[in-house]
Amino acid sequence: MNDLPELPPSTAQNPCPDTPLVVGNHTFGSRLILGTGKYASFAQMRDALALSGTDCVTVAVRRVDMKEGGESILDYIDRDKYTILPNTAFCFDAETALRTARLARELLGTDLVKLEVLGDKLTLLPDPVDTLESCEVLANDGFTVMVYTSDDPRQAVRLENAGAAAIMPAGSPIGSGQGVLNPNAIRIIQELVSVPVIVDAGVGTASDVTLAMELGVDGVLLNSGVALASEPLRMAVAMRDALTAGRNAYLAGRIPRKLYANASSPEAGVVGQAP
Amino acid sequence: MQLVINGEARGFELEPGASVAALIAAMGLRPEVVAVEVNGTLVPRSTHDEHALAEGDRVECVTLVGGG
């Protein structure tokens, strides 16, 4: 071994400070929102939520099943740890969505709602007219409306003007696992609205989350990508790490894309001759 | 008393005038995990004890389930 001088100590501070995700009057430590559907059991759901690092989870409102009894999903969600975001999933008209939102508010005592008013069962794409109408009614009724929408930038602006507290464009159709199909539209939405933008739906794997966060969105909401993975708990960890990676890459500021190479090592002083 | 619960006609051993809270108990449900509409109108939990049911009332009774 050569005698080299001792290395100077690193003085790096934590290089990754971040701000919380703020939606209306609600503050979230994690930028990942996780759904609670499709898990093999409530226990598996509870463990996946914990491993994902999320502190906001979605639930659905449904008629009670009188043949079932006993356990409630609420028995597996620690309300001191998680904010519960009820949705209006599978509502196909404004009236049903409004009823569902109000029942959820009564049940949970929360002003939060993930508004989802769909057009048809095949695509599960949002109906723009009923979504806009419901958003305005709920916002005027005191709800903090996090609204599921398509990646149409003009509809996003309409929804913000109607009182939405967060715009949640679909990356791709619900449960399709196709990731973010139109990154440019998502970027334009962010430029046009001032409320948080959260990519909701279509996330299939970790890189989808990273890509979304690298675009600069404020958060990602996903469910099937974790719940239906072969190993949901491992995927919950992957999604957590992917979100952190994408968020830090966005904040760090990526290098521009170039057509040609740009050497990392200096050209000057090379031994021999370059072409 | 005959009621329509979530779209289905059902009989309960309750007298007309029984409260929503009594119905929830008769259905074997935990009040803290349900919300109720009667004839299309939300019944706040704070009035479950007072809201009297009538023969043939249409009752929606919902709870929370997993969802995304």
Coordinates of N, CA and C in Angstrom, one line a residue, chain A residues 47-156:
Chain A
D47 N -50.3 -4.9 6.5 CA -48.9 -5.0 6.4 C -48.3 -4.2 5.2
A48 N -49.1 -4.3 4.1 CA -48.6 -3.6 2.9 C -48.7 -2.1 3.1
L49 N -49.7 -1.6 3.8 CA -49.8 -0.2 4.1 C -48.6 0.3 4.9
A50 N -48.3 -0.5 5.9 CA -47.2 -0.1 6.8 C -45.9 -0.1 6.0
L51 N -45.6 -1.1 5.2 CA -44.4 -1.2 4.5 C -44.2 -0.1 3.4
S52 N -45.4 0.4 2.9 CA -45.3 1.4 1.8 C -44.9 2.7 2.3
G53 N -45.0 3.0 3.6 CA -44.7 4.3 4.1 C -45.8 5.3 4.0
T54 N -46.9 4.9 3.4 CA -48.0 5.8 3.2 C -48.6 6.3 4.5
D55 N -49.3 7.5 4.5 CA -50.1 7.9 5.7 C -51.5 8.3 5.2
C56 N -51.8 7.9 4.0 CA -53.2 8.2 3.5 C -53.7 7.0 2.7
V57 N -54.9 6.5 3.1 CA -55.3 5.3 2.4 C -56.8 5.5 1.9
T58 N -57.1 5.0 0.8 CA -58.5 5.1 0.3 C -59.3 3.9 0.7
V59 N -60.6 4.2 0.8 CA -61.6 3.1 1.1 C -62.8 3.4 0.2
A60 N -63.6 2.4 0.0 CA -64.9 2.5 -0.7 C -66.1 2.4 0.2
V61 N -67.2 3.0 -0.2 CA -68.5 2.9 0.5 C -69.4 1.9 -0.2
R62 N -69.9 1.0 0.6 CA -70.8 0.0 0.0 C -71.9 -0.4 0.9
R63 N -73.0 -0.9 0.4 CA -74.1 -1.4 1.2 C -73.5 -2.5 2.1
V64 N -74.0 -2.6 3.3 CA -73.6 -3.6 4.3 C -74.0 -5.0 3.7
D65 N -73.2 -5.9 3.9 CA -73.5 -7.3 3.6 C -74.0 -8.0 4.8
M66 N -75.3 -8.2 4.9 CA -75.9 -8.7 6.2 C -75.5 -10.2 6.4
K67 N -75.0 -10.9 5.4 CA -74.6 -12.2 5.6 C -73.2 -12.3 6.2
E68 N -72.4 -11.2 6.0 CA -71.1 -11.1 6.6 C -71.4 -10.5 8.0
G69 N -70.4 -10.5 8.8 CA -70.6 -9.8 10.1 C -69.3 -9.7 10.8
G70 N -69.3 -9.0 11.8 CA -68.1 -8.9 12.6 C -67.1 -7.9 12.1
E71 N -66.1 -8.4 11.4 CA -64.9 -7.6 11.1 C -65.2 -6.4 10.2
S72 N -64.6 -5.3 10.4 CA -64.7 -4.1 9.5 C -63.2 -3.8 9.1
I73 N -63.1 -3.3 7.9 CA -61.8 -2.9 7.4 C -61.2 -1.8 8.4
L74 N -62.1 -1.1 9.0 CA -61.6 -0.1 10.0 C -60.8 -0.7 11.2
D75 N -61.1 -2.0 11.4 CA -60.3 -2.6 12.5 C -58.9 -2.8 12.1
Y76 N -58.6 -2.7 10.9 CA -57.2 -2.9 10.4 C -56.5 -1.6 9.9
I77 N -57.1 -0.5 10.1 CA -56.5 0.8 9.7 C -56.4 1.7 11.0
D78 N -55.2 1.9 11.4 CA -54.9 2.7 12.6 C -55.2 4.2 12.2
R79 N -56.3 4.7 12.8 CA -56.6 6.1 12.3 C -55.7 7.2 13.0
D80 N -54.9 6.8 13.9 CA -53.9 7.7 14.5 C -52.7 7.8 13.5
K81 N -52.6 6.8 12.7 CA -51.4 6.7 11.7 C -51.8 7.1 10.3
Y82 N -53.0 6.8 9.9 CA -53.4 7.0 8.5 C -54.6 7.9 8.5
T83 N -54.6 8.8 7.5 CA -55.8 9.6 7.1 C -56.6 8.7 6.1
I84 N -57.9 8.6 6.4 CA -58.7 7.8 5.5 C -59.4 8.7 4.5
L85 N -59.2 8.3 3.2 CA -59.7 9.0 2.1 C -60.8 8.2 1.4
P86 N -62.1 8.5 1.8 CA -63.2 7.6 1.1 C -63.3 8.0 -0.3
N87 N -63.7 7.1 -1.1 CA -63.9 7.4 -2.6 C -65.3 7.2 -3.0
T88 N -65.6 7.6 -4.1 CA -67.0 7.4 -4.7 C -66.8 6.4 -5.9
A89 N -65.9 5.5 -5.8 CA -65.6 4.6 -6.9 C -66.9 3.8 -7.3
F90 N -67.0 3.6 -8.6 CA -68.1 2.9 -9.3 C -69.4 3.7 -9.2
C91 N -69.3 5.0 -9.0 CA -70.5 5.8 -9.2 C -70.5 6.3 -10.6
F92 N -71.7 6.2 -11.3 CA -71.8 6.5 -12.7 C -72.6 7.7 -13.0
D93 N -73.0 8.4 -11.9 CA -73.7 9.7 -12.2 C -73.5 10.6 -10.9
A94 N -73.7 11.9 -11.1 CA -73.4 12.8 -10.1 C -74.2 12.6 -8.8
E95 N -75.5 12.2 -9.0 CA -76.3 12.1 -7.8 C -75.8 10.9 -6.9
T96 N -75.4 9.8 -7.5 CA -74.9 8.7 -6.7 C -73.6 9.1 -6.0
A97 N -72.8 9.8 -6.8 CA -71.5 10.2 -6.2 C -71.7 11.1 -5.0
L98 N -72.6 12.1 -5.1 CA -72.9 13.0 -4.0 C -73.4 12.3 -2.8
R99 N -74.4 11.4 -3.0 CA -74.9 10.6 -1.9 C -73.8 9.8 -1.2
T100 N -72.9 9.2 -2.0 CA -71.9 8.4 -1.5 C -70.9 9.2 -0.7
A101 N -70.5 10.4 -1.2 CA -69.6 11.3 -0.5 C -70.2 11.7 0.9
R102 N -71.5 12.0 0.9 CA -72.1 12.4 2.1 C -72.2 11.3 3.1
L103 N -72.5 10.1 2.7 CA -72.5 8.9 3.6 C -71.1 8.7 4.1
A104 N -70.1 8.9 3.3 CA -68.7 8.7 3.8 C -68.4 9.7 4.8
R105 N -68.8 10.9 4.6 CA -68.5 12.0 5.5 C -69.1 11.7 6.9
E106 N -70.4 11.2 6.8 CA -71.1 10.9 8.1 C -70.4 9.7 8.8
L107 N -69.9 8.7 8.0 CA -69.4 7.5 8.6 C -68.0 7.8 9.2
L108 N -67.2 8.6 8.5 CA -65.8 8.8 9.0 C -65.6 10.1 9.7
G109 N -66.5 11.0 9.5 CA -66.3 12.4 10.1 C -65.2 13.1 9.4
T110 N -65.0 12.9 8.1 CA -63.9 13.6 7.4 C -64.5 14.4 6.3
D111 N -63.8 15.5 6.0 CA -64.2 16.3 4.8 C -63.6 15.9 3.5
L112 N -62.6 14.9 3.6 CA -61.9 14.4 2.4 C -62.8 13.5 1.6
V113 N -62.7 13.7 0.3 CA -63.3 12.7 -0.6 C -62.5 12.6 -1.8
K114 N -62.3 11.3 -2.3 CA -61.8 11.1 -3.6 C -63.0 11.0 -4.5
L115 N -63.3 12.0 -5.3 CA -64.4 12.0 -6.2 C -64.1 11.3 -7.5
E116 N -65.0 10.3 -7.7 CA -64.8 9.5 -8.9 C -66.2 9.3 -9.5
V117 N -66.4 9.9 -10.7 CA -67.7 9.7 -11.4 C -67.3 9.1 -12.8
L118 N -67.7 7.9 -13.0 CA -67.2 7.2 -14.2 C -68.3 7.2 -15.3
G119 N -67.7 7.0 -16.5 CA -68.6 7.0 -17.7 C -69.2 5.6 -18.1
D120 N -68.4 4.6 -18.0 CA -68.8 3.3 -18.4 C -67.9 2.2 -17.7
K121 N -68.5 1.0 -17.7 CA -67.8 -0.1 -17.0 C -66.6 -0.6 -17.7
L122 N -66.6 -0.5 -19.0 CA -65.5 -1.0 -19.8 C -64.2 -0.3 -19.6
T123 N -64.2 1.0 -19.7 CA -63.0 1.8 -19.6 C -62.8 2.4 -18.2
L124 N -63.8 2.5 -17.4 CA -63.8 3.2 -16.1 C -63.2 4.6 -16.2
L125 N -63.3 5.2 -17.4 CA -62.8 6.5 -17.5 C -63.8 7.5 -16.9
P126 N -63.3 8.6 -16.4 CA -64.2 9.6 -15.7 C -65.2 10.2 -16.7
D127 N -66.4 10.5 -16.3 CA -67.3 11.3 -17.1 C -67.0 12.7 -16.8
P128 N -66.6 13.5 -17.8 CA -66.2 14.9 -17.5 C -67.3 15.8 -17.0
V129 N -68.5 15.6 -17.5 CA -69.6 16.6 -17.1 C -70.0 16.3 -15.7
D130 N -70.4 15.0 -15.4 CA -70.8 14.7 -14.0 C -69.7 14.9 -13.0
T131 N -68.5 14.7 -13.4 CA -67.4 14.9 -12.4 C -67.3 16.4 -12.1
L132 N -67.4 17.2 -13.1 CA -67.3 18.7 -12.9 C -68.4 19.2 -12.0
E133 N -69.6 18.7 -12.3 CA -70.8 19.2 -11.6 C -70.7 18.7 -10.1
S134 N -70.3 17.5 -9.9 CA -70.2 16.9 -8.5 C -69.1 17.7 -7.8
C135 N -68.0 17.9 -8.4 CA -66.9 18.6 -7.8 C -67.3 19.9 -7.2
E136 N -68.1 20.7 -8.0 CA -68.5 22.0 -7.6 C -69.5 21.9 -6.4
V137 N -70.4 21.0 -6.5 CA -71.4 20.8 -5.4 C -70.7 20.4 -4.1
L138 N -69.8 19.5 -4.2 CA -69.1 19.0 -2.9 C -68.2 20.1 -2.4
A139 N -67.5 20.8 -3.2 CA -66.6 21.8 -2.7 C -67.4 22.9 -2.0
N140 N -68.5 23.3 -2.6 CA -69.4 24.3 -2.0 C -70.0 23.8 -0.7
D141 N -70.1 22.5 -0.5 CA -70.6 21.9 0.7 C -69.6 21.6 1.7
G142 N -68.4 22.1 1.5 CA -67.3 22.0 2.5 C -66.4 20.8 2.4
F143 N -66.5 20.1 1.4 CA -65.6 18.9 1.2 C -64.3 19.4 0.7
T144 N -63.2 18.6 1.0 CA -61.9 18.7 0.4 C -61.9 17.7 -0.7
V145 N -62.1 18.2 -1.9 CA -62.3 17.3 -3.0 C -61.0 16.9 -3.8
M146 N -60.7 15.7 -3.8 CA -59.5 15.2 -4.5 C -60.2 14.5 -5.7
V147 N -60.0 15.0 -6.9 CA -60.9 14.6 -8.0 C -60.1 13.7 -9.0
Y148 N -60.6 12.6 -9.3 CA -60.1 11.7 -10.3 C -60.6 12.2 -11.7
T149 N -59.7 12.3 -12.6 CA -60.0 12.9 -13.9 C -59.1 12.2 -14.9
S150 N -59.4 12.6 -16.2 CA -58.6 12.1 -17.3 C -57.3 13.0 -17.3
D151 N -56.4 12.8 -18.2 CA -55.2 13.6 -18.3 C -55.5 14.8 -19.2
D152 N -56.7 15.2 -19.3 CA -57.1 16.4 -20.1 C -56.7 17.7 -19.4
P153 N -55.8 18.5 -19.8 CA -55.4 19.7 -19.1 C -56.5 20.7 -18.9
R154 N -57.4 20.9 -19.9 CA -58.4 21.9 -19.8 C -59.5 21.4 -18.7
Q155 N -59.8 20.1 -18.7 CA -60.7 19.6 -17.7 C -60.1 19.8 -16.3
A156 N -58.8 19.7 -16.2 CA -58.1 19.9 -14.9 C -58.3 21.3 -14.4

